[in-house]
Short mmCIF file of C-alpha atoms in Angstrom, two decimals:
data_model
loop_
_atom_site.label_atom_id
_atom_site.label_comp_id
_atom_site.label_asym_id
_atom_site.label_seq_id
_atom_site.Cartn_x
_atom_site.Cartn_y
_atom_site.Cartn_z
CA MET A 9 -0.25 0.07 0.23
CA ILE A 10 3.16 2.35 0.98
CA ARG A 11 4.63 1.53 -2.53
CA PHE A 12 1.35 2.40 -4.68
CA LEU A 13 0.85 5.29 -2.40
CA ASP A 14 4.33 7.00 -3.10
CA ILE A 15 4.37 6.07 -6.97
CA SER A 16 0.81 7.79 -6.73
CA LEU A 17 1.90 10.79 -4.71
CA SER A 18 4.97 11.32 -6.27
CA PHE A 19 3.77 11.17 -10.01
CA VAL A 20 1.35 13.55 -9.29
CA ALA A 21 3.38 15.87 -7.14
CA LEU A 22 6.09 16.31 -10.29
CA ILE A 23 2.84 17.70 -12.91
CA LEU A 24 1.62 19.57 -10.25
CA LEU A 25 4.95 21.08 -9.16
CA SER A 26 6.69 21.48 -12.82
CA PRO A 27 6.58 24.93 -13.09
CA ILE A 28 7.88 25.54 -9.58
CA LEU A 29 10.68 22.76 -10.30
CA THR A 30 11.54 24.63 -13.36
CA ILE A 31 11.28 27.62 -12.18
CA ILE A 32 13.95 26.83 -9.22
CA PHE A 33 16.05 24.77 -12.02
CA ILE A 34 17.28 27.79 -14.12
CA ILE A 35 17.63 30.09 -10.57
CA VAL A 36 20.04 27.49 -9.47
CA LEU A 37 21.31 26.90 -12.68
CA PHE A 38 22.42 31.13 -12.78
CA ASP A 39 23.23 30.73 -9.43
CA THR A 40 25.78 27.80 -8.90
CA GLY A 41 25.84 26.47 -12.83
CA SER A 42 24.94 23.09 -11.70
CA PRO A 43 21.25 23.14 -10.26
CA ILE A 44 21.21 19.08 -9.86
CA PHE A 45 23.40 17.59 -7.00
CA ARG A 46 23.83 14.07 -7.04
CA GLN A 47 25.62 12.53 -4.14
CA GLU A 48 25.62 8.23 -3.56
CA ARG A 49 23.86 7.12 -0.36
CA MET A 50 23.12 4.55 1.58
CA GLY A 51 19.82 2.79 0.73
CA ARG A 52 17.33 -0.10 1.64
CA LYS A 53 19.54 -3.34 2.46
CA GLU A 54 22.76 -0.50 2.60
CA LYS A 55 22.73 -0.78 -1.63
CA PRO A 56 23.98 2.66 -3.03
CA PHE A 57 21.78 4.99 -5.06
CA ILE A 58 22.47 8.37 -6.28
CA LEU A 59 20.27 10.96 -4.48
CA LEU A 60 18.87 13.85 -6.14
CA LYS A 61 18.62 17.34 -4.70
CA PHE A 62 18.76 20.83 -6.02
CA ARG A 63 21.70 21.98 -5.45
CA THR A 64 22.07 24.41 -2.24
CA MET A 65 26.37 24.33 -1.11
CA ARG A 66 28.80 25.52 -3.99
CA LYS A 67 30.34 23.02 -6.05
CA ASP A 68 33.52 22.43 -4.17
CA THR A 69 31.90 21.38 -0.59
CA ALA A 70 33.25 18.25 0.68
CA SER A 71 31.05 15.25 0.35
CA VAL A 72 30.17 14.97 4.30
CA ALA A 73 26.90 15.56 6.17
CA SER A 74 25.27 18.70 6.53
CA HIS A 75 25.42 19.12 10.10
CA LEU A 76 29.64 19.06 9.56
CA VAL A 77 29.19 21.15 6.77
CA ASP A 78 29.81 25.25 7.31
CA VAL A 79 26.91 27.40 6.90
CA SER A 80 29.77 29.80 4.91
CA LYS A 81 29.24 27.25 1.75
CA ILE A 82 25.43 27.50 1.26
CA ASN A 83 24.66 29.87 -1.68
CA SER A 84 22.05 33.06 -1.47
CA PHE A 85 19.11 31.20 -3.13
CA GLY A 86 19.82 27.55 -1.42
CA GLN A 87 19.49 28.76 1.87
CA PHE A 88 15.83 29.55 1.27
CA LEU A 89 15.78 26.44 -0.40
CA ARG A 90 16.70 24.72 2.58
CA LYS A 91 14.54 26.42 4.94
CA THR A 92 11.06 25.59 2.36
CA LYS A 93 12.58 22.20 2.35
CA LEU A 94 12.17 22.71 -1.48
CA ASP A 95 15.87 21.21 -2.50
CA GLU A 96 14.63 18.11 -1.68
CA LEU A 97 11.66 17.72 -4.59
CA PRO A 98 13.97 16.00 -7.34
CA GLN A 99 14.15 13.52 -4.93
CA LEU A 100 10.51 12.43 -5.66
CA LEU A 101 12.22 11.05 -9.01
CA ASN A 102 14.48 9.15 -6.19
CA VAL A 103 10.53 7.70 -4.98
CA LEU A 104 9.47 6.81 -8.53
CA LYS A 105 12.42 4.67 -9.16
CA GLY A 106 11.82 2.52 -5.85
CA GLU A 107 15.25 3.91 -4.12
CA MET A 108 12.92 6.08 -1.70
CA SER A 109 9.98 6.27 -0.22
CA LEU A 110 8.36 9.75 0.80
CA VAL A 111 8.68 8.69 4.37
CA GLY A 112 11.38 6.70 5.74
CA PRO A 113 14.81 7.20 7.62
CA ARG A 114 16.70 9.86 5.63
CA PRO A 115 19.47 7.56 3.77
CA GLY A 116 22.76 8.24 5.45
CA LEU A 117 26.67 8.46 3.82
CA PHE A 118 28.91 5.54 3.54
CA ASN A 119 31.56 7.60 5.25
CA GLN A 120 29.30 8.11 8.28
CA PRO A 121 30.38 4.63 10.39
CA GLU A 122 28.55 5.37 13.54
CA LEU A 123 25.36 6.40 11.73
CA LYS A 124 25.38 2.64 9.77
CA GLU A 125 26.27 0.75 12.72
CA ALA A 126 23.77 2.08 14.93
CA ARG A 127 21.17 1.31 12.02
CA ARG A 128 22.55 -2.27 11.38
CA ARG A 129 21.73 -2.48 15.11
CA HIS A 130 18.39 -1.32 15.07
CA ASN A 131 17.52 -3.23 12.21
CA VAL A 132 16.75 0.33 10.36
CA PHE A 133 18.02 -1.07 6.60
CA VAL A 134 15.15 -3.27 5.94
CA ALA A 135 13.20 0.35 5.08
CA LEU A 136 13.75 2.16 1.54
CA PRO A 137 15.14 5.34 3.06
CA GLY A 138 12.66 8.59 3.16
CA ILE A 139 12.81 11.97 2.06
CA THR A 140 11.05 12.84 5.40
CA GLY A 141 10.39 11.00 8.53
CA LEU A 142 9.60 11.29 12.59
CA ALA A 143 13.14 12.27 13.31
CA GLN A 144 12.54 14.95 10.70
CA ILE A 145 9.84 15.95 12.49
CA LYS A 146 11.68 15.80 15.35
CA ASN A 147 14.40 17.73 14.45
CA ILE A 148 16.65 14.87 15.24
CA ASP A 149 20.19 14.82 12.70
CA MET A 150 22.63 12.78 12.11
CA SER A 151 24.97 14.35 14.75
CA THR A 152 23.42 12.28 17.25
CA PRO A 153 23.07 8.55 15.01
CA GLU A 154 22.33 6.64 17.91
CA ILE A 155 19.41 8.96 19.07
CA LEU A 156 18.82 8.74 15.17
CA ALA A 157 18.59 4.93 14.43
CA GLU A 158 16.39 4.04 17.49
CA THR A 159 13.76 7.22 16.18
CA ASP A 160 13.95 5.70 12.74
CA ALA A 161 13.26 1.92 14.06
CA LYS A 162 10.50 3.37 15.95
CA MET A 163 9.00 4.94 12.78
CA ILE A 164 9.64 1.77 10.85
CA LYS A 165 7.83 -0.50 13.74
CA ASN A 166 4.52 1.79 13.91
CA LEU A 167 4.20 3.06 10.33
CA SER A 168 0.79 2.95 9.18
CA VAL A 169 -0.84 4.89 6.05
CA PHE A 170 -2.41 7.29 8.97
CA SER A 171 1.77 8.01 10.16
CA TYR A 172 2.96 8.21 6.20
CA PHE A 173 0.54 10.90 5.88
CA LYS A 174 1.10 12.50 9.13
CA TYR A 175 4.30 12.94 8.54
CA ILE A 176 3.94 14.43 4.77
CA LEU A 177 1.63 16.77 6.22
CA MET A 178 3.43 18.53 9.33
CA THR A 179 6.72 18.25 7.43
CA LEU A 180 4.71 20.48 4.33
CA PHE A 181 3.09 22.85 7.00
CA GLY A 182 7.31 23.30 8.44
CA TRP A 183 7.83 20.94 11.34
CA GLY A 184 11.11 19.85 11.62
CA GLN A 185 14.45 21.04 9.72
CA GLY A 186 16.49 17.73 9.19
CA ASP A 187 20.04 17.73 8.95
CA SER A 188 20.80 21.07 8.92
CA VAL A 189 24.12 23.05 8.98
CA LYS A 190 25.70 24.48 11.66
CA SER A 191 26.50 27.99 11.85
CA GLU A 192 29.56 27.71 13.91
CA ARG A 193 32.27 25.39 13.51
#
């Protein structure tokens, strides 16, 4: 049922949001020269996939978790995209491809060993990673891997159609910050 909802909602969202996606693409193209950010992430069963986002940071930014990046790396329009979560919209393509779900644990990087181990212990890799989820709503980011893995496991265990829509709606109405870039390092 969740996969059917993922495909249906992502397809409709891509069609309805295509004018906004096009405008953002053009603005980011002129702002950075490279509008789509691609990064290898860990998916279901720890399989790699390429996550898509609108670029919000300079192209020379290191490929590390957001909480390890200095805020000075974020470009001007990127701040707006991150705040509104519009930078995540290209992930709707990841959802259509079956690499992600709308709701699930945020996909981690392969260079995050503590997070990988915590998620293994809590059996989080059984689920598709998601664009949003319980951890994002609660402002739990990847800087606290054990708490994040526990929260992800709780969400996976209790995920229902009701909570699926609840997490999506809470995200759309501005709850949570997800992975945030720190202003001082």
